[in-house]
Coordinates of C-alpha atoms and ligand atoms in Angstrom, one line a residue:
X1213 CA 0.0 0.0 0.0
X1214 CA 1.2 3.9 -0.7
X1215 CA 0.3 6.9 0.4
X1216 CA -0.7 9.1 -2.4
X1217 CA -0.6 12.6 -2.7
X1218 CA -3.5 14.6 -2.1
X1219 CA -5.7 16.9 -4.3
X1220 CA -6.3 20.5 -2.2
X1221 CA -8.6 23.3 -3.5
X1222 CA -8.1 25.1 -6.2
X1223 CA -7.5 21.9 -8.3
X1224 CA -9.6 21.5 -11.5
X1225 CA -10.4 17.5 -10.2
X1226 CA -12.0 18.6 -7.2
X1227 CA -14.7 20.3 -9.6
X1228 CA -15.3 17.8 -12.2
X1229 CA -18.2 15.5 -11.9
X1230 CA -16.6 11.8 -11.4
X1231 CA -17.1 9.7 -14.1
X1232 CA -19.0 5.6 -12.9
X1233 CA -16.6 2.7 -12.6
X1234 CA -17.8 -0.2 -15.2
X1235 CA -15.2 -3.0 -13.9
X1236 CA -14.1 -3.1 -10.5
X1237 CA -10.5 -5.2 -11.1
X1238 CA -7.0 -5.7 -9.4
X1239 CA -5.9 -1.8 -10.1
X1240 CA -9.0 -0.2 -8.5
X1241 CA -8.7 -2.5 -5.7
X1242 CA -5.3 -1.4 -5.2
X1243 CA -5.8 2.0 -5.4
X1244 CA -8.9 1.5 -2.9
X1245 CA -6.5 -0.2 -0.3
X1246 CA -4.2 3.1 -1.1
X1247 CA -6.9 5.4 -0.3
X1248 CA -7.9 4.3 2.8
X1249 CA -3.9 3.8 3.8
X1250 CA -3.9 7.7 2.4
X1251 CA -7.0 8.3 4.6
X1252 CA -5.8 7.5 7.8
X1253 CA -1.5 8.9 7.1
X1254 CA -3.7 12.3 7.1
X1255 CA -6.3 11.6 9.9
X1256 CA -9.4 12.1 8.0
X1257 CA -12.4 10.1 8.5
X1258 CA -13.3 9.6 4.5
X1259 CA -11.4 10.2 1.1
X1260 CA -12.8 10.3 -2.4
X1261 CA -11.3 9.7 -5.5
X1262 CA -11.1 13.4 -7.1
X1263 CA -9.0 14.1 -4.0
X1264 CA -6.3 11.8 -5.1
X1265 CA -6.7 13.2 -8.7
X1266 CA -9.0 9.9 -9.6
X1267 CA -12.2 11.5 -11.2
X1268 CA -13.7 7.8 -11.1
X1269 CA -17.1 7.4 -8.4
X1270 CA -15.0 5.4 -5.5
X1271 CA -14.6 6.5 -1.4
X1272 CA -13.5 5.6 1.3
X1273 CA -14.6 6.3 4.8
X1274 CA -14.0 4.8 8.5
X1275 CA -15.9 7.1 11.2
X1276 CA -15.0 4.8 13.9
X1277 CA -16.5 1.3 12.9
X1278 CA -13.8 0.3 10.5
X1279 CA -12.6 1.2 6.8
X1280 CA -15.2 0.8 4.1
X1281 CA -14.6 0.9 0.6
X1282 CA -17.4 1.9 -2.0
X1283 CA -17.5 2.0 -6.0
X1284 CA -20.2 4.1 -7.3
X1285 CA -22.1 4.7 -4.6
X1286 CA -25.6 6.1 -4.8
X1287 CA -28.0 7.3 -1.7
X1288 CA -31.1 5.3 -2.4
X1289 CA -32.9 7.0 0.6
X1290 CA -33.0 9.4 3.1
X1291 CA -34.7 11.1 6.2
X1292 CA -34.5 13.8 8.2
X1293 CA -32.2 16.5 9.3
X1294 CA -29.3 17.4 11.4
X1295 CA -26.8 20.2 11.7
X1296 CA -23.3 19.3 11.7
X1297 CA -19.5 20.5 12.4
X1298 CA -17.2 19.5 8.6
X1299 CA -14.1 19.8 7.3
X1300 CA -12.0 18.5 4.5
X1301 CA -8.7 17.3 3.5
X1302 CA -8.4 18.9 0.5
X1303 CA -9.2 22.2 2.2
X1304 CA -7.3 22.3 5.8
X1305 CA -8.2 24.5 8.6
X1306 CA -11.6 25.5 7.6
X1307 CA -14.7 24.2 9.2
X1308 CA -18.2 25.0 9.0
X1309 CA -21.8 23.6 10.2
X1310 CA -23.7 21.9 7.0
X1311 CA -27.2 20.7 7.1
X1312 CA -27.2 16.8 5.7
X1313 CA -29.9 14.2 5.9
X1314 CA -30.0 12.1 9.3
X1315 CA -30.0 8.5 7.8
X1316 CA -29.8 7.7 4.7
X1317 CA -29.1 4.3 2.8
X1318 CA -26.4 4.1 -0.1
X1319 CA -25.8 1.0 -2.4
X1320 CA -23.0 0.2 -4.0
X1321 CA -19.9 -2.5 -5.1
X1322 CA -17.3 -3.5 -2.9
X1323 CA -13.4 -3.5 -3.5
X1324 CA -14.3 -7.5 -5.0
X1325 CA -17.6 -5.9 -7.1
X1326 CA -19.9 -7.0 -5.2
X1327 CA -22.8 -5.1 -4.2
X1328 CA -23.2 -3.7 -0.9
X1329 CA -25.8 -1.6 1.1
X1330 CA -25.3 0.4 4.0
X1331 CA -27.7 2.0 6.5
X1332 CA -26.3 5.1 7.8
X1333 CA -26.8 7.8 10.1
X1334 CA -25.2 10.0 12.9
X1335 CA -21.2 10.6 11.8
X1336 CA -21.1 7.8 8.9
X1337 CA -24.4 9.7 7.4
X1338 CA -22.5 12.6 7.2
X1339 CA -19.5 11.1 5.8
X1340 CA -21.0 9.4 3.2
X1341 CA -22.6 12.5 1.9
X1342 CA -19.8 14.3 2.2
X1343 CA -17.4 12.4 0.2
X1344 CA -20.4 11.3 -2.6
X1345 CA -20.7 15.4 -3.0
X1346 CA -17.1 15.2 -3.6
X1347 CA -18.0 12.2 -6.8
X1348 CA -20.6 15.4 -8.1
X1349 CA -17.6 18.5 -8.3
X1350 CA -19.0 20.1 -4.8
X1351 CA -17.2 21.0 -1.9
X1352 CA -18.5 20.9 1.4
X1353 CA -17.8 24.5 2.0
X1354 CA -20.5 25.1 -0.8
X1355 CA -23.3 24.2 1.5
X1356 CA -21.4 25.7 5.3
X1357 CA -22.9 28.3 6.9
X1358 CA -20.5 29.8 9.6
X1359 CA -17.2 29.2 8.1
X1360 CA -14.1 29.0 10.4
X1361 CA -10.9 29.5 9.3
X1362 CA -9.1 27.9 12.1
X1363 CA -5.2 29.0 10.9
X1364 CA -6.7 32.6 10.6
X1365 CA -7.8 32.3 14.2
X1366 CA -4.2 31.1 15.1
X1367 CA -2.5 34.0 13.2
X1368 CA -4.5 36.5 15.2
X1369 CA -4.1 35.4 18.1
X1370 CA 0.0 34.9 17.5
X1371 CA -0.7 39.0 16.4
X1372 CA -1.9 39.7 19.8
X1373 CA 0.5 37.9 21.3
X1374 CA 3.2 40.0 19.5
X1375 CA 1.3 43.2 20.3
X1376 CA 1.0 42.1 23.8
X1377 CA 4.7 41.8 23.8
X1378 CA 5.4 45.3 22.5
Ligands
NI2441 NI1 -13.8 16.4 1.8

């Protein structure tokens, strides 16, 4: 496995909508194991392919229960609302609350082709949604309200600092 480098925004791939896999084979199950080693080398709690400059529909995504890896996922239904806190890998240091469904459920093929369904909700909800908006060219900082730019924060606070000093 390799840790591949990552797409940040700004970068044409992160806009493009992803095209569908037709074959699940050795390569793409390589590169899935890759993604998920990529995943966690950065801390992140799901990677899609545009962020590693892969504009094919494939995620990855482990909030807490294990790494899953999904090939054309699709979010076959849905209810309700909650409000949560996101960020992004390809865009450090800013977080912002987005509104995503509750549960949803999302089909799909597995790293061997097979297809797979998951119910969702709470934190995996979220990240599944998140990194299928990443498949369609959109950013999660499209839907924020309340952005944060946390090194912003840290700079003016080291300013005050340095005032404080003088
Ligand atoms: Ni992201």
């Amino acid at each position: 496995m390799a840790v591949l480098p990552l797409k940040y925004v700004g970068e044409a791939v992160l806009r493009r909508k992803a095209d569908k896999v037709a074959q699940v084979d050795k390569p793409l199950a390589r590169l899935l194991d890759d993604m998920v080693e990529t995943m966690y080398a950065a801390n992140g709690i799901g990677l899609a392919g545009p962020q590693i400059g892969v504009s094919r529909r494939i995620l990855v995504v482990d909030a807490g229960e294990g790494p899953i890896q999904l090939v054309n996922p699709r979010i076959v239904d849905q209810n309700g609302r909650q409000m949560g806190t996101e960020g992004c890998l390809s865009i450090p240091a800013i977080y912002g609350e987005v509104e995503r469904w509750k549960e949803i459920v999302v089909k799909g093929l597995n790293a061997e082709g097979e297809p797979v369904i998951y119910e969702a909700d709470g934190l995996l909800s979220v990240v599944f949604q998140h990194e299928i908006d990443h498949l369609d060219g959109q950013l999660f900082t499209d839907l924020a309200v309340g952005l944060i730019d946390a090194e912003a924060i840290e700079r003016d606070h080291e300013e005050d600092e340095e005032e404080e000093e003088e």
